[in-house]
CSV table of C-alpha atoms in Angstrom, one decimal:
chain,number,residue,atom,x,y,z
A,1,MET,CA,-34.2,-15.8,-42.1
A,2,ARG,CA,-31.0,-14.8,-44.3
A,3,LYS,CA,-29.3,-16.5,-41.4
A,4,LYS,CA,-30.8,-20.3,-42.0
A,5,SER,CA,-29.9,-19.5,-46.0
A,6,ARG,CA,-26.8,-18.7,-45.5
A,7,SER,CA,-27.2,-21.9,-42.9
A,8,ARG,CA,-28.1,-24.1,-45.5
A,9,ARG,CA,-25.5,-22.6,-47.7
A,10,THR,CA,-22.4,-23.4,-45.9
A,11,THR,CA,-24.3,-26.9,-45.1
A,12,SER,CA,-24.4,-27.5,-48.9
A,13,PHE,CA,-21.1,-26.6,-49.1
A,14,SER,CA,-19.3,-28.5,-46.9
A,15,VAL,CA,-21.2,-31.9,-48.2
A,16,VAL,CA,-20.3,-30.8,-51.8
A,17,ALA,CA,-16.6,-30.4,-50.5
A,18,ALA,CA,-16.9,-33.3,-48.7
A,19,LEU,CA,-18.6,-35.2,-51.5
A,20,LEU,CA,-15.8,-33.8,-53.5
A,21,ALA,CA,-12.7,-34.8,-51.2
A,22,LEU,CA,-14.7,-38.4,-51.2
A,23,ALA,CA,-14.8,-38.8,-54.7
A,24,LEU,CA,-11.0,-37.7,-55.2
A,25,VAL,CA,-9.8,-40.2,-52.4
A,26,GLY,CA,-11.4,-42.9,-54.0
A,27,LEU,CA,-10.4,-42.4,-57.7
A,28,LEU,CA,-6.6,-42.0,-55.8
A,29,PHE,CA,-7.3,-45.6,-54.0
A,30,ALA,CA,-8.0,-46.6,-57.6
A,31,VAL,CA,-5.3,-45.3,-59.4
A,32,LEU,CA,-3.0,-47.2,-57.2
A,33,VAL,CA,-4.3,-50.5,-57.3
A,34,TRP,CA,-4.4,-50.2,-60.9
A,35,GLY,CA,-1.4,-49.4,-60.9
A,36,ALA,CA,0.3,-52.4,-58.6
A,37,TRP,CA,-2.1,-54.7,-60.4
A,38,GLU,CA,-0.2,-53.5,-63.5
A,39,ALA,CA,3.5,-53.9,-62.1
A,40,LEU,CA,2.5,-57.4,-60.8
A,41,SER,CA,1.3,-59.0,-63.5
A,42,VAL,CA,4.4,-57.8,-65.9
A,43,LEU,CA,6.5,-59.6,-62.9
A,44,THR,CA,7.1,-63.6,-62.6
A,45,VAL,CA,4.5,-65.7,-60.9
A,46,GLU,CA,7.3,-66.3,-58.0
A,47,VAL,CA,8.4,-62.4,-57.1
A,48,SER,CA,4.4,-61.4,-57.3
A,49,ALA,CA,3.9,-64.0,-55.0
A,50,THR,CA,6.9,-62.5,-52.9
A,51,LEU,CA,6.1,-59.3,-53.2
A,52,VAL,CA,2.3,-59.9,-52.2
A,53,THR,CA,3.3,-62.5,-49.8
A,54,ALA,CA,6.2,-59.1,-47.6
A,55,PHE,CA,3.5,-56.8,-48.2
A,56,ALA,CA,0.1,-58.6,-46.8
A,57,THR,CA,3.0,-59.3,-43.6
A,58,VAL,CA,4.0,-55.5,-43.4
A,59,PHE,CA,0.5,-54.8,-43.5
A,60,ALA,CA,-0.7,-57.2,-40.5
A,61,ALA,CA,1.8,-56.5,-37.9
A,62,THR,CA,1.2,-52.9,-38.7
A,63,VAL,CA,-2.3,-53.1,-37.5
A,64,ALA,CA,-1.5,-55.5,-35.0
A,65,VAL,CA,0.5,-52.5,-33.7
A,66,VAL,CA,-2.1,-49.7,-34.0
A,67,LEU,CA,-5.0,-51.6,-32.7
A,68,GLY,CA,-3.0,-52.9,-29.9
A,69,ARG,CA,-2.1,-49.8,-28.9
A,70,TYR,CA,-5.8,-48.7,-29.0
A,71,PHE,CA,-6.9,-50.7,-26.4
A,72,GLU,CA,-4.3,-50.7,-24.7
A,73,ARG,CA,-5.2,-47.1,-24.5
A,74,LYS,CA,-8.2,-47.1,-23.9
A,75,ARG,CA,-8.1,-49.5,-21.3
A,76,GLU,CA,-5.8,-47.0,-19.6
A,77,ILE,CA,-8.2,-44.6,-20.0
A,78,GLU,CA,-10.8,-46.7,-18.6
A,79,ASN,CA,-9.1,-47.0,-15.2
A,80,LYS,CA,-8.2,-43.5,-14.8
A,81,GLN,CA,-11.9,-42.9,-14.6
A,82,ARG,CA,-12.8,-45.7,-12.3
A,83,GLU,CA,-10.3,-43.9,-10.0
A,84,LYS,CA,-12.0,-41.1,-10.0
A,85,TRP,CA,-16.0,-42.3,-9.9
A,86,ALA,CA,-14.9,-44.6,-6.8
A,87,ALA,CA,-13.8,-41.4,-5.2
A,88,VAL,CA,-16.6,-39.6,-6.3
A,89,TYR,CA,-19.3,-42.4,-5.2
A,90,ASP,CA,-17.4,-42.9,-1.3
A,91,GLU,CA,-17.4,-38.5,-1.2
A,92,PHE,CA,-21.3,-39.1,-2.5
A,93,ILE,CA,-22.2,-41.9,-0.1
A,94,ALA,CA,-20.3,-40.7,3.1
A,95,GLU,CA,-22.0,-37.5,3.3
A,96,PHE,CA,-25.2,-39.1,2.2
A,97,LEU,CA,-25.3,-42.0,5.0
A,98,GLY,CA,-24.0,-38.5,7.0
A,99,THR,CA,-26.7,-36.7,6.2
A,100,MET,CA,-29.1,-39.7,7.4
A,101,GLU,CA,-27.5,-39.4,10.5
A,102,LEU,CA,-27.6,-43.6,10.1
A,103,ASP,CA,-25.1,-44.9,13.0
A,104,LYS,CA,-27.6,-43.1,15.5
A,105,LYS,CA,-30.2,-45.0,17.0
A,106,LYS,CA,-33.4,-44.1,15.7
A,107,ASP,CA,-35.4,-42.7,18.3
A,108,GLU,CA,-31.9,-40.0,18.4
A,109,ARG,CA,-32.6,-39.1,14.6
A,110,GLY,CA,-33.4,-36.1,13.8
A,111,ALA,CA,-34.3,-34.4,10.0
A,112,PRO,CA,-31.8,-33.8,7.9
A,113,ASP,CA,-30.4,-30.9,7.2
A,114,GLU,CA,-32.1,-29.8,4.0
A,115,GLY,CA,-29.9,-26.9,3.2
A,116,ALA,CA,-26.8,-29.0,4.2
A,117,LEU,CA,-27.9,-31.1,1.5
A,118,ILE,CA,-28.2,-28.4,-1.1
A,119,LYS,CA,-25.5,-27.0,-0.8
A,120,PHE,CA,-23.5,-30.4,-0.8
A,121,ILE,CA,-26.1,-31.8,-3.9
A,122,ALA,CA,-24.8,-28.9,-5.9
A,123,LYS,CA,-21.1,-29.3,-5.0
A,124,PHE,CA,-21.2,-32.7,-6.2
A,125,SER,CA,-23.4,-32.8,-9.3
A,126,SER,CA,-20.0,-30.7,-10.6
A,127,LYS,CA,-17.7,-33.8,-10.2
A,128,PHE,CA,-20.3,-36.3,-10.5
A,129,MET,CA,-21.0,-34.4,-14.2
A,130,SER,CA,-17.2,-34.8,-15.2
A,131,TRP,CA,-16.7,-37.8,-14.3
A,132,GLY,CA,-19.7,-39.8,-13.8
A,133,PRO,CA,-20.9,-42.2,-16.1
A,134,GLN,CA,-21.7,-42.0,-19.6
A,135,GLY,CA,-26.0,-41.3,-19.7
A,136,CYS,CA,-25.8,-40.0,-15.9
A,137,SER,CA,-25.0,-36.8,-16.3
A,138,ARG,CA,-28.4,-35.6,-18.0
A,139,LEU,CA,-29.7,-32.7,-16.1
A,140,GLY,CA,-33.1,-32.3,-14.5
A,141,TRP,CA,-34.4,-33.7,-11.6
A,142,GLY,CA,-37.2,-35.2,-12.8
A,143,PHE,CA,-40.3,-34.3,-10.6
A,144,GLY,CA,-42.3,-37.3,-11.4
A,145,ARG,CA,-40.6,-38.1,-15.0
A,146,PRO,CA,-38.3,-41.0,-15.2
A,147,GLU,CA,-37.1,-39.9,-18.6
A,148,LYS,CA,-35.7,-36.5,-17.0
A,149,ARG,CA,-34.7,-37.9,-13.4
A,150,ILE,CA,-30.8,-38.3,-12.7
A,151,THR,CA,-29.3,-41.6,-11.8
A,152,LEU,CA,-26.7,-40.6,-9.2
A,153,ILE,CA,-25.5,-44.5,-8.4
A,154,ALA,CA,-25.3,-47.0,-11.4
A,155,PRO,CA,-22.0,-50.0,-11.6
A,156,PHE,CA,-18.9,-48.9,-13.4
A,157,GLY,CA,-18.5,-48.1,-16.4
A,158,LYS,CA,-21.8,-49.1,-16.9
A,159,GLU,CA,-24.4,-46.4,-18.8
A,160,CYS,CA,-27.4,-44.9,-16.3
A,161,GLN,CA,-30.4,-46.4,-17.4
């Protein structure tokens, strides 16, 4: 019982601290805007327009560079993940098809070795959990419940349904 009240106190304190910090940042921003407005109102129109234009240019250039680097880094990470996914999927498909003995004629195929398949799935699961697309790495094997089923193969970069 004490743990719950301590947890609630900690959560309440965190919320209050966050609200106070947010109010302080808002107040600081308002003071800065008011001070800038007062400073610009004293200057002549030509100087004020020049300063506003210079500030807008610098701000736009900074935002363009920051966003460009953000999206470039995001694309680089996605490409690295695709390489890892491709290797994991290739290994899975090769092992699965090898277990099914699809390279043999239908009459020559035996029953799949369940022990080897279970060992492979256990080994594969760790790779899949760390490199599989988000939404695919849910735990649980389903047992007739589609919402608990693990979907192993999905289009690259897409979430599993």
